[in-house]
Short mmCIF file of C-alpha atoms in Angstrom, two decimals:
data_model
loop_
_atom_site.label_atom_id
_atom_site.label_comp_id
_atom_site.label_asym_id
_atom_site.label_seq_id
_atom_site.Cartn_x
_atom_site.Cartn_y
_atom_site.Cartn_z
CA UNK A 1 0.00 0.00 0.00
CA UNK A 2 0.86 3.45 -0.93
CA UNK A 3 1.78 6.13 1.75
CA UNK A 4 -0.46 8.53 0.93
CA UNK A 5 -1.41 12.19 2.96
CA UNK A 6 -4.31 12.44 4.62
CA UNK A 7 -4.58 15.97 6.26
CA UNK A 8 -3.38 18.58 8.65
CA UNK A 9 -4.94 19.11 11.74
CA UNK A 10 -5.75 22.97 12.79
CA UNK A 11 -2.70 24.78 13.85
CA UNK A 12 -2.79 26.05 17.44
CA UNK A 13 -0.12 28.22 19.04
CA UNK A 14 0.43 30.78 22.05
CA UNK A 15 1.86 31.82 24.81
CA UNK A 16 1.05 28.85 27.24
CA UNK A 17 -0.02 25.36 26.33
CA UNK A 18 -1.31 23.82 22.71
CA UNK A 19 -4.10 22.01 21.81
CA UNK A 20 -3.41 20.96 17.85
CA UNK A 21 -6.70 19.42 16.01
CA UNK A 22 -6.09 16.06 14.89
CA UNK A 23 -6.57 15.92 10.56
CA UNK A 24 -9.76 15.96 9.35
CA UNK A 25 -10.85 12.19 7.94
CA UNK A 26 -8.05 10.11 10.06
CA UNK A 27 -8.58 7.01 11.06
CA UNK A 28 -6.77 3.86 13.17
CA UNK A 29 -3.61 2.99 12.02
CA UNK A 30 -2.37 6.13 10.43
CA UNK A 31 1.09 8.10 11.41
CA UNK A 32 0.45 11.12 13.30
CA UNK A 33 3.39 13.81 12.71
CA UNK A 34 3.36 16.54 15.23
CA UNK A 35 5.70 19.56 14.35
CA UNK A 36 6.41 21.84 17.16
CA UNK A 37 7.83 25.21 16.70
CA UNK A 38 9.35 27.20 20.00
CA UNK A 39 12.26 29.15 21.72
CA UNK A 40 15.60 27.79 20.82
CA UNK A 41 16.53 25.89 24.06
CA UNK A 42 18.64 23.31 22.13
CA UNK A 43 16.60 20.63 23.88
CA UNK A 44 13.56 19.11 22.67
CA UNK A 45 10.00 20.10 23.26
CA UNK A 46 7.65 18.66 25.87
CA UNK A 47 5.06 16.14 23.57
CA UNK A 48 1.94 14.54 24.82
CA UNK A 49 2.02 11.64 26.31
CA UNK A 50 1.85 8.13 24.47
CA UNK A 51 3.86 10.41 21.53
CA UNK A 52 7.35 9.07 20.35
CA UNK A 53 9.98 11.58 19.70
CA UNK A 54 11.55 11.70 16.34
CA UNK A 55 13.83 14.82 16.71
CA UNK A 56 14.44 18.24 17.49
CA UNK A 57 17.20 20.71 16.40
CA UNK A 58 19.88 19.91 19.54
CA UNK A 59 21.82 23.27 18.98
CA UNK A 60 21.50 26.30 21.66
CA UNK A 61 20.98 29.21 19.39
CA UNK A 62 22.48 32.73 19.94
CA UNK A 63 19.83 35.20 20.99
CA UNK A 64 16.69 34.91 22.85
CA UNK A 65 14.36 35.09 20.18
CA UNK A 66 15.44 32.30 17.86
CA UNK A 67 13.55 29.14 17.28
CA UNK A 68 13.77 25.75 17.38
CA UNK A 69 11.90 22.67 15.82
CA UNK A 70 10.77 19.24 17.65
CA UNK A 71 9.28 16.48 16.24
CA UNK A 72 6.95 13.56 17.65
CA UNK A 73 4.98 10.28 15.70
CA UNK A 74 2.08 8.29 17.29
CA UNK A 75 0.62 5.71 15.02
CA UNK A 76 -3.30 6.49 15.34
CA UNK A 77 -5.76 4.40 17.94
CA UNK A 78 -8.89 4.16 18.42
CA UNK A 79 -10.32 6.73 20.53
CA UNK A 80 -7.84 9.23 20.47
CA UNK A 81 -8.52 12.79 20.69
CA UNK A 82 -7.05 16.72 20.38
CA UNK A 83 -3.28 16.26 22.36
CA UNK A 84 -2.02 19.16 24.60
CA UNK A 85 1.34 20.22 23.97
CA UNK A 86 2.96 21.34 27.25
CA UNK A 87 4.07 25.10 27.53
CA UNK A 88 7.63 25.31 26.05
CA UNK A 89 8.23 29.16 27.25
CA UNK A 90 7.76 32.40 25.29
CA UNK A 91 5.59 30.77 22.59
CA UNK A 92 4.11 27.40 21.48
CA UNK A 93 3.34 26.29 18.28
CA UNK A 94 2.02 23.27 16.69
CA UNK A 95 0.52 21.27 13.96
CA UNK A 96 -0.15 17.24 13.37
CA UNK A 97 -0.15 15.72 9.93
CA UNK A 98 -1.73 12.47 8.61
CA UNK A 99 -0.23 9.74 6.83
CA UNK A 100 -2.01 6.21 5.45
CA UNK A 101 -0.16 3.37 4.50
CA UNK A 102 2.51 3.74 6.75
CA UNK A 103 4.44 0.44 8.41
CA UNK A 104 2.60 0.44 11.67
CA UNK A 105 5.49 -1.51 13.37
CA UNK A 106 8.29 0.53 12.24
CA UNK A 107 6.97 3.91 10.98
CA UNK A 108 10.55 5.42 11.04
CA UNK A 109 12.95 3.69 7.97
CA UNK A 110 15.64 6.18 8.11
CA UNK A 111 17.95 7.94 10.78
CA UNK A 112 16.38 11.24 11.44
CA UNK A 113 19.22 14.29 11.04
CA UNK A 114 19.18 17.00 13.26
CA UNK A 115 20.80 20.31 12.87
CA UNK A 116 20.76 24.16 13.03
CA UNK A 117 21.79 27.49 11.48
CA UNK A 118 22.82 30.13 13.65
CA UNK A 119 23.60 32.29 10.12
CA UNK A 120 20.99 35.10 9.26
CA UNK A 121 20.44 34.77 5.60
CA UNK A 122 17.47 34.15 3.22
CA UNK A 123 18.82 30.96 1.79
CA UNK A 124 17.48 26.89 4.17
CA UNK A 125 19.26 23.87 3.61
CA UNK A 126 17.71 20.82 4.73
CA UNK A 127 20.23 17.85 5.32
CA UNK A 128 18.25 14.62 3.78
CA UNK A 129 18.42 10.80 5.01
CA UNK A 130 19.00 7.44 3.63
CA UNK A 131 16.12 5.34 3.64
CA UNK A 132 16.10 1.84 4.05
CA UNK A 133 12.69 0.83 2.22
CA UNK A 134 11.27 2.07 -0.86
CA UNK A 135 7.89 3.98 -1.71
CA UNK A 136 9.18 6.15 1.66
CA UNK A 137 7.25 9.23 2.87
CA UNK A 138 10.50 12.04 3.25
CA UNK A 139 9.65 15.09 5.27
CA UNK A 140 11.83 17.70 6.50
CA UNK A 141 10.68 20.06 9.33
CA UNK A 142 12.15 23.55 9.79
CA UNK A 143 11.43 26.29 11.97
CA UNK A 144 12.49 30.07 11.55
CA UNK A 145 12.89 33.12 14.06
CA UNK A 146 10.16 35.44 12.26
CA UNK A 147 6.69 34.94 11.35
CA UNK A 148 7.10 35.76 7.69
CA UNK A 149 9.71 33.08 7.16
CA UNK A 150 7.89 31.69 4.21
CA UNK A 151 9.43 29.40 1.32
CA UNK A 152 10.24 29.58 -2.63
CA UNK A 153 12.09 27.88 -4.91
CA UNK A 154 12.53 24.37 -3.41
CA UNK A 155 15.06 22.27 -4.79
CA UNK A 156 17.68 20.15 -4.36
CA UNK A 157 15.79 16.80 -3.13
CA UNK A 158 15.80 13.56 -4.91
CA UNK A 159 11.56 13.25 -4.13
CA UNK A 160 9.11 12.44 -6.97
CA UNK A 161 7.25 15.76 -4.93
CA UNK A 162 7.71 17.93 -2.92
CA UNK A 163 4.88 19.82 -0.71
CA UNK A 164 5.07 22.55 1.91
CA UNK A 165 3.22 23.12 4.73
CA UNK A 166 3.91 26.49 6.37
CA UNK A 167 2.63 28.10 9.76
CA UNK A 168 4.27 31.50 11.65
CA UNK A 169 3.14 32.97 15.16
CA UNK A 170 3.00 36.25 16.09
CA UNK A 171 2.80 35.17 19.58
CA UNK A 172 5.71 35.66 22.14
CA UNK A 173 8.86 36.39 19.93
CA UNK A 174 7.03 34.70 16.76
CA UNK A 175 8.24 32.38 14.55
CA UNK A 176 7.45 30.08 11.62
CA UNK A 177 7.18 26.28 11.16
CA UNK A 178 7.29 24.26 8.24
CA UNK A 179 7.15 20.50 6.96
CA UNK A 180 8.18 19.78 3.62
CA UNK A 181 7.20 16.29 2.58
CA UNK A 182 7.44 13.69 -0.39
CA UNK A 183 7.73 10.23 -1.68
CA UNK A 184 10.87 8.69 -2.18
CA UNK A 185 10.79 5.91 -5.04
CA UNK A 186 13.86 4.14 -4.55
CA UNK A 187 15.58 3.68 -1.09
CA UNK A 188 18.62 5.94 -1.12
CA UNK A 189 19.70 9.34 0.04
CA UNK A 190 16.50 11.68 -0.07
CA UNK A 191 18.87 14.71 -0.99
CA UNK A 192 19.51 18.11 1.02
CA UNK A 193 16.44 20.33 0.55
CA UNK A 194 16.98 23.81 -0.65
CA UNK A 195 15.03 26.70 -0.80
CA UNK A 196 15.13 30.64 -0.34
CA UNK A 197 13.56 32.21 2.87
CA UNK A 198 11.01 35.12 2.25
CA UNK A 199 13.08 37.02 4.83
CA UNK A 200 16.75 36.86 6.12
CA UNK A 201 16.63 34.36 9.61
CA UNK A 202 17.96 32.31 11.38
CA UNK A 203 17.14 28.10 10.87
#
């Protein structure tokens, strides 16, 4: 079977906790992705409970208003329900995206890479991964240190497609969130994503 996306569940961001709608139409069995966006701490963000953690940028950044990405997976169960997302500090901000088809057992076929940018510039590279199966679902998450911190001109991945899924904050000291996802054909290096930054931050 296919991975295929299903949705992404309403955004939800502020000062204090989260509370990130799951995507509309899920159903048992599907990957979850939660992206969390908050004040660079250079450790990972709190995630609900019964969520796995996949990653999180692990580098302290340089001023008090940069950002910092985190990323949890929960394979979907019956009766679940809207998560809360504990209270990082300054600002919150979250989103959860669907996926069908995905190996229940092991959702995760590649290392994840973590990394940040402490360079202000308008230009995001995304290190890739190797994946070990093929037909893989690729995503790269990113988070920015302003709420305009939108993308153009992707490039540089080896995905049949690539899709973006952007979010900013004007809460606390802001920021903006993204996850940039795509098939893989082949097993093999997924690539390093490129793409130019709407304005000049910090990754």
């Amino acid at each position: 079977m296919a991975i295929t996306f299903v949705a992404s569940g309403t955004v939800s961001a502020g000062t204090g906790t989260n509370s990130p709608g799951l995507p509309s139409g899920w159903a048992i069995d599907d990957c979850h992705i939660l992206v969390i966006e908050s004040n660079g701490t250079g450790s990972a963000a709190g995630g609900p409970a019964g969520w796995n953690l996949v990653g999180f940028s692990t580098t302290s950044h340089s001023t008090s208003d940069d950002t910092q990405v985190t990323v949890y997976e929960r394979i979907a169960q019956s009766g679940d329900s809207t998560p809360t997302v504990p209270d990082d500090g300054n600002h919150t901000q979250s989103r959860i995206h669907g996926f069908r088809g995905v190996d229940t057992t092991t959702p995760i076929h590649g290392t994840p890479v973590t990394s940040s940018d402490n360079s202000n510039d308008t230009s995001y590279n995304g290190t890739g991964i190797t994946t070990t199966v093929d037909g893989a679902m690729v995503g790269y998450a990113a988070s920015h240190g302003d709420n305009g911190a939108s993308w153009s001109s992707l490039g540089g991945h080896n995905l049949a497609s690539i899709t973006d899924v952007y979010n900013s904050t004007t809460s606390g000291n802001d920021g903006s969130m993204h996850l940039a996802y795509g098939l893989l054909t082949t097993a093999g290096a997924s690539g390093t994503l490129t793409a130019t930054i709407a304005v000049s931050e910090e990754e």
